[in-house]
């Protein structure tokens, strides 16, 4: 064997070795990622402490910026103060009527719950307001971080809403912060049972995804043949562990059926302004 | 080394703050300043290769713990991205134009590998449009940030005679 042959042989072995390492590393990365991302367990105490400490620094740094942001918003709002005043005046006049209606409905709900043995409705929840600390940093995960944690009674899987409707649920909780997974997430496991109000009855379906191009939610699995009108309200059903019944998801934009007119797909637009998610509300169950 | 650490910490926190001013569905201005920091600090750590990769790993680790709750996933992806940045730097020298190009390539690389990993493990459905949007939505703002950060750090390195290999 001359010197050239020896060098050639050595180079071949190196290549095989590199391919083995690359394959091993890729498999390891995929394995670890799968185990971590699909893991529904709580964060470890060390992770919680590190996350809280770093987010506290972020909040301190963000404070002066937030003051400027609020002042600018305040200035913009002052521009149309008169229109808002008129609108509020009108709403105040309607309040008395709504109050008496609400009392009547509460009695009705109570009696219906007893009859139907329902155990989860929106009226059983209390509200906890929170401020958004950061928004969708991981991009693919579609999450936001809020400034309330287990110290404030926040627990995993609690629904998170804004005044216009549902936005997501709590997935991770530390002492003073929580992560909210948005319902606009592409996550294939993120499905929610919903109902669509058509006249006096409900049509049930499954909110299975979000179309980023059209910016609409997709509701599938509707077996009912009832005609679904445009602008019908879509709310949660209360089936499953996470969301109580009656949280608004959005309004029907369009209904399409397959070639055999069997399966309906409903496009739903949310009235939530995802461009301006600064304050959110956590729905805490009163028994939690 | 000190300048590199300051840039990294500054960018890490700034990313979180800026995210509050940008729409979640923004198609142009999503911040990814931590990756930009890896691009900017490379010329300062060219002679300290191991320090560069250590910073990338620590940055990825904090990114996991604080922002994405995906312990060590970003640690690995940030180290891969740092390696990719190192390779591009062999081909391109550092100037305003090239810094923007390297940032664009590094962000594309990071977004593509993250997306592929999430698709392979079955977390996300595959969609060319989603991948395209993921990349394009992060390019413009981060390229602008990279040029600004490059200008500032270049000025500081000249003023305080900090070693930099372009």
XYZ file of C-alpha atoms in Angstrom:
454
model
C 0.000 0.000 0.000
C 1.519 3.317 -1.008
C 1.004 6.656 0.786
C -1.770 7.826 -1.592
C -3.915 4.722 -0.982
C -3.631 5.149 2.769
C -4.775 8.778 2.594
C -7.748 7.830 0.392
C -8.852 5.149 2.877
C -8.584 7.559 5.809
C -10.735 10.155 4.012
C -13.518 7.570 3.362
C -13.653 6.582 7.031
C -13.899 10.244 8.054
C -16.851 10.791 5.718
C -18.758 7.826 7.139
C -18.013 9.047 10.625
C -19.343 12.527 9.802
C -22.538 11.129 8.220
C -23.106 8.999 11.314
C -22.660 12.001 13.599
C -24.988 14.169 11.482
C -27.711 11.503 11.450
C -27.288 10.954 15.178
C -27.475 14.692 15.965
C -30.553 15.208 13.738
C -32.321 12.238 15.364
C -31.365 13.508 18.797
C -32.636 17.031 18.066
C -35.932 15.689 16.720
C -36.334 13.318 19.666
C -35.599 16.012 22.239
C -37.829 18.569 20.488
C -40.693 16.104 20.306
C -40.354 15.214 23.981
C -40.170 18.860 25.068
C -42.835 20.428 22.848
C -45.413 17.694 23.281
C -44.730 17.692 27.022
C -47.757 19.069 28.866
C -46.050 18.991 32.259
C -45.522 22.093 34.350
C -42.222 23.975 34.277
C -39.564 22.932 36.771
C -38.938 25.234 39.787
C -35.594 26.340 38.280
C -37.237 27.237 34.950
C -39.980 29.123 36.800
C -37.460 31.103 38.851
C -35.321 31.957 35.793
C -38.341 32.972 33.743
C -39.758 35.156 36.522
C -36.404 36.837 37.167
C -35.764 37.622 33.485
C -39.317 38.804 32.842
C -39.102 41.086 35.884
C -36.096 42.773 34.253
C -38.067 43.013 30.990
C -41.011 44.603 32.796
C -38.730 47.174 34.455
C -37.132 48.036 31.106
C -40.525 48.177 29.421
C -42.061 50.503 32.045
C -40.781 53.836 30.623
C -41.602 52.716 27.080
C -45.100 51.739 28.212
C -45.648 55.172 29.781
C -44.844 56.835 26.446
C -47.050 54.337 24.600
C -49.972 54.965 26.988
C -49.581 58.740 26.677
C -49.696 58.493 22.894
C -52.775 56.284 23.047
C -54.391 58.678 25.512
C -53.737 61.567 23.139
C -55.277 59.662 20.233
C -58.323 58.764 22.314
C -58.815 62.373 23.378
C -59.249 63.323 19.751
C -62.642 61.620 19.541
C -63.723 62.143 23.144
C -67.059 63.763 22.322
C -68.217 60.861 20.129
C -67.233 58.412 22.860
C -69.113 60.431 25.494
C -72.282 60.340 23.407
C -71.901 56.611 22.881
C -71.439 55.989 26.616
C -74.428 58.171 27.483
C -76.555 56.009 25.247
C -75.165 52.837 26.842
C -75.869 54.106 30.395
C -79.516 54.611 29.487
C -79.693 51.004 28.364
C -78.018 49.660 31.537
C -81.157 49.579 33.733
C -82.988 47.579 31.139
C -80.048 45.158 30.746
C -79.753 44.757 34.546
C -83.337 43.627 34.972
C -82.991 41.360 31.967
C -79.793 39.896 33.450
C -81.469 39.070 36.764
C -84.263 37.347 34.955
C -81.826 35.364 32.802
C -79.724 34.345 35.810
C -82.783 32.771 37.420
C -83.583 31.037 34.165
C -80.019 29.716 33.774
C -80.007 28.421 37.325
C -83.181 26.449 36.803
C -82.025 25.145 33.415
C -78.687 24.023 34.891
C -80.533 22.029 37.511
C -82.711 20.433 34.872
C -79.840 19.639 32.473
C -77.239 18.907 35.180
C -74.747 21.259 33.508
C -71.673 21.907 35.574
C -69.674 24.478 33.617
C -71.010 27.823 32.478
C -69.549 31.269 32.063
C -71.490 32.630 35.038
C -69.454 30.438 37.372
C -66.231 32.236 36.490
C -64.567 35.224 38.061
C -62.327 37.597 36.160
C -58.663 38.459 36.585
C -57.151 41.188 34.435
C -53.573 40.919 33.198
C -51.124 42.921 31.109
C -49.292 41.434 28.152
C -45.517 41.312 28.721
C -44.488 40.081 25.272
C -46.234 38.849 22.157
C -45.576 35.823 19.999
C -41.786 35.775 20.242
C -41.341 32.158 19.185
C -43.518 32.870 16.103
C -44.497 29.260 15.361
C -45.831 28.674 18.876
C -48.362 31.566 18.805
C -48.137 32.473 22.451
C -48.164 35.620 24.551
C -46.800 36.117 28.058
C -48.921 37.855 30.699
C -47.992 39.290 34.082
C -50.166 37.097 36.319
C -49.112 33.706 37.653
C -49.830 31.094 40.301
C -49.386 33.779 42.993
C -52.562 35.406 41.602
C -54.407 32.098 41.406
C -53.780 31.406 37.726
C -53.817 27.738 36.746
C -53.048 25.795 33.629
C -55.865 25.527 31.019
C -57.773 28.600 32.247
C -59.404 30.444 29.313
C -58.153 33.900 28.382
C -60.467 36.462 26.797
C -60.680 40.104 25.783
C -63.908 42.107 25.632
C -64.480 40.992 22.018
C -64.133 37.268 22.708
C -61.907 34.262 23.298
C -58.179 34.513 22.543
C -56.612 31.410 24.082
C -55.794 29.409 27.186
C -53.057 29.259 29.806
C -50.419 26.629 28.986
C -47.537 27.342 31.360
C -47.601 29.067 34.736
C -44.792 30.499 36.851
C -45.224 32.380 40.131
C -45.713 35.811 38.554
C -46.191 35.160 34.819
C -48.101 32.832 32.513
C -47.932 31.759 28.902
C -51.140 31.948 26.850
C -51.507 29.808 23.744
C -53.587 31.718 21.213
C -56.444 30.057 19.338
C -54.873 31.364 16.108
C -52.170 28.737 16.617
C -51.347 26.298 13.817
C -50.800 23.579 16.412
C -52.584 20.475 15.131
C -53.685 19.545 18.657
C -55.366 22.891 19.263
C -59.045 22.077 18.635
C -62.053 23.633 20.369
C -65.678 22.496 20.476
C -67.969 25.333 19.326
C -71.649 25.947 18.641
C -73.287 28.261 16.120
C -76.578 29.923 17.002
C -79.131 29.479 14.219
C -82.511 30.945 15.207
C -83.437 29.168 18.449
C -81.174 26.162 18.081
C -77.468 25.432 18.049
C -75.363 23.729 15.397
C -72.250 22.052 16.820
C -68.791 21.847 15.253
C -65.064 21.805 15.896
C -62.840 24.852 15.546
C -59.940 23.135 13.853
C -57.584 25.857 12.681
C -56.831 29.375 11.581
C -56.344 30.470 7.985
C -53.589 33.073 8.078
C -54.196 34.114 4.485
C -57.911 34.894 4.998
C -57.508 35.631 8.730
C -60.503 33.446 9.568
C -61.075 30.451 11.848
C -62.166 27.176 10.295
C -65.051 25.249 11.863
C -65.462 21.664 10.638
C -67.296 18.514 11.616
C -70.783 19.975 11.180
C -73.188 17.131 10.458
C -76.368 19.170 10.874
C -78.049 20.142 7.607
C -79.457 23.383 8.979
C -78.773 26.442 6.847
C -76.194 28.580 8.656
C -76.725 32.300 8.035
C -73.944 34.852 7.678
C -73.084 36.732 10.899
C -74.417 33.950 13.158
C -72.594 33.997 16.501
C -70.069 31.250 17.236
C -69.446 30.436 20.916
C -67.745 27.716 22.934
C -69.853 24.718 23.979
C -68.311 23.991 27.367
C -67.504 20.423 26.294
C -63.967 19.423 27.172
C -61.877 20.609 30.076
C -60.707 24.061 29.057
C -63.449 26.440 28.018
C -66.760 27.099 29.737
C -69.884 27.443 27.625
C -70.813 30.745 26.008
C -67.508 32.487 25.251
C -67.767 34.320 21.941
C -65.324 33.137 19.273
C -66.577 35.203 16.344
C -69.201 35.511 13.629
C -69.854 33.346 10.556
C -68.330 34.830 7.416
C -68.924 32.103 4.850
C -70.217 28.535 4.667
C -68.911 26.076 2.105
C -69.960 22.491 1.474
C -68.146 19.644 -0.245
C -69.160 18.291 -3.687
C -71.651 15.825 -2.178
C -73.213 18.471 0.087
C -72.349 16.365 3.111
C -69.675 18.159 5.131
C -69.860 21.861 5.858
C -66.880 24.107 6.508
C -67.609 27.403 8.188
C -65.275 30.385 8.037
C -65.478 32.491 11.177
C -64.132 36.009 11.650
C -63.094 37.068 15.099
C -63.746 40.603 16.249
C -60.640 40.435 18.459
C -57.989 42.925 17.395
C -54.822 40.832 17.539
C -52.816 43.903 16.542
C -53.468 45.467 19.903
C -53.414 42.780 22.576
C -52.171 44.752 25.568
C -54.623 43.777 28.288
C -56.410 40.461 28.659
C -58.765 38.775 31.141
C -58.324 35.338 32.652
C -61.487 33.419 33.462
C -61.001 31.763 36.820
C -63.431 29.106 37.854
C -64.867 30.004 41.250
C -64.143 26.549 42.647
C -60.432 26.795 41.694
C -15.927 39.995 24.547
C -17.631 42.517 26.837
C -19.138 44.387 23.900
C -20.427 41.097 22.465
C -22.128 40.204 25.751
C -23.687 43.682 26.054
C -25.021 43.506 22.469
C -26.484 40.059 23.139
C -28.224 41.016 26.406
C -29.489 44.303 24.939
C -30.929 42.578 21.854
C -32.502 39.801 23.931
C -34.499 42.258 26.068
C -35.233 44.626 23.192
C -36.867 41.786 21.252
C -39.395 41.328 24.043
C -40.114 45.059 24.334
C -40.490 45.615 20.588
C -42.883 42.645 20.299
C -45.435 44.731 22.222
C -45.521 47.318 19.466
C -45.879 44.885 16.598
C -49.025 43.105 15.482
C -49.004 39.364 16.141
C -50.047 38.837 12.527
C -47.587 41.380 11.184
C -46.283 40.389 7.773
C -43.221 42.633 7.847
C -42.013 43.642 11.268
C -41.578 40.651 13.558
C -38.494 41.090 15.764
C -35.824 38.393 15.936
C -33.096 40.540 17.484
C -31.385 37.651 19.281
C -30.378 36.167 15.912
C -29.272 39.624 14.713
C -27.050 39.851 17.819
C -25.349 36.584 16.775
C -24.596 38.130 13.358
C -23.232 41.383 14.802
C -21.017 39.863 17.512
C -19.306 37.345 15.218
C -16.506 39.713 13.951
C -15.639 40.522 17.581
C -15.290 36.847 18.521
C -13.671 35.494 15.376
C -10.512 34.676 17.333
C -12.496 33.239 20.256
C -14.551 30.666 18.396
C -15.530 28.685 21.487
C -16.734 31.851 23.276
C -18.946 32.667 20.282
C -20.630 29.275 20.403
C -20.949 29.440 24.196
C -22.755 32.797 23.895
C -25.044 31.335 21.196
C -25.860 28.356 23.442
C -26.558 30.496 26.527
C -28.671 32.898 24.467
C -30.642 29.967 23.026
C -31.107 28.522 26.509
C -32.527 31.793 27.859
C -34.690 32.118 24.746
C -36.119 28.703 25.577
C -36.724 29.368 29.241
C -38.063 32.914 29.001
C -39.834 33.142 25.663
C -40.799 29.780 24.202
C -40.927 27.259 27.112
C -39.080 24.754 24.941
C -36.082 23.879 27.090
C -32.891 23.294 25.010
C -34.632 23.280 21.598
C -33.523 26.819 20.811
C -30.181 26.167 22.498
C -29.443 23.608 19.783
C -30.989 25.699 16.980
C -29.056 28.826 18.004
C -25.775 26.890 17.960
C -26.619 25.585 14.457
C -27.471 29.132 13.368
C -24.197 30.422 14.852
C -22.334 27.765 12.841
C -24.216 28.858 9.708
C -23.306 32.517 10.403
C -19.665 31.494 10.768
C -19.744 29.747 7.388
C -21.311 32.753 5.606
C -18.735 35.043 7.180
C -15.999 33.041 5.401
C -17.575 34.088 2.099
C -18.735 37.605 2.907
C -16.800 40.383 4.572
C -18.524 42.716 6.993
C -19.937 45.971 5.682
C -23.379 47.616 5.801
C -24.709 45.752 2.794
C -23.266 42.372 3.725
C -24.479 42.618 7.330
C -28.038 42.996 5.999
C -27.500 40.013 3.651
C -26.010 37.817 6.407
C -28.893 38.767 8.739
C -31.428 37.844 6.056
C -29.751 34.494 5.415
C -29.365 33.705 9.126
C -33.038 34.481 9.809
C -34.127 32.388 6.825
C -31.940 29.501 8.057
C -33.292 29.737 11.623
C -36.928 29.953 10.513
C -36.581 27.064 8.033
C -34.910 24.635 10.455
C -37.332 25.509 13.273
C -40.296 25.008 10.929
C -38.951 21.706 9.579
C -38.289 20.358 13.066
C -41.831 21.301 14.181
C -43.358 19.746 11.059
C -41.367 16.514 11.390
C -42.401 16.012 15.020
C -46.046 16.602 14.000
C -46.591 19.871 15.862
C -47.317 21.961 12.747
C -48.910 21.013 9.421
C -46.645 21.614 6.426
C -47.504 24.683 4.377
C -45.281 26.565 1.931
C -47.310 29.696 2.589
C -46.771 29.490 6.379
C -43.036 28.985 5.867
C -42.839 31.845 3.368
C -44.757 34.137 5.728
C -42.566 33.075 8.651
C -39.457 34.156 6.767
C -40.671 37.334 5.054
C -42.382 38.667 8.168
C -39.055 38.738 9.999
C -36.711 40.113 7.357
C -37.240 43.856 7.035
C -37.256 44.992 10.671
C -34.319 42.779 11.596
C -32.231 43.922 8.630
C -32.821 47.551 9.655
C -31.912 46.694 13.260
C -28.776 44.883 12.059
C -27.590 47.954 10.104
C -28.257 50.284 13.068
C -26.526 47.928 15.505
C -23.595 47.489 13.100
C -23.192 51.287 12.846
C -23.227 51.743 16.620
C -20.889 48.849 17.401
C -18.514 49.855 14.595
C -18.305 53.357 16.048
C -17.736 51.995 19.568
C -15.083 49.519 18.429
C -13.154 52.315 16.705
C -13.497 54.680 19.632
C -12.430 52.172 22.296
C -10.027 50.208 20.052
C -11.914 46.939 20.344
C -10.518 44.185 18.109
C -12.803 43.385 15.211
C -12.054 41.174 12.201
C -14.313 42.117 9.270
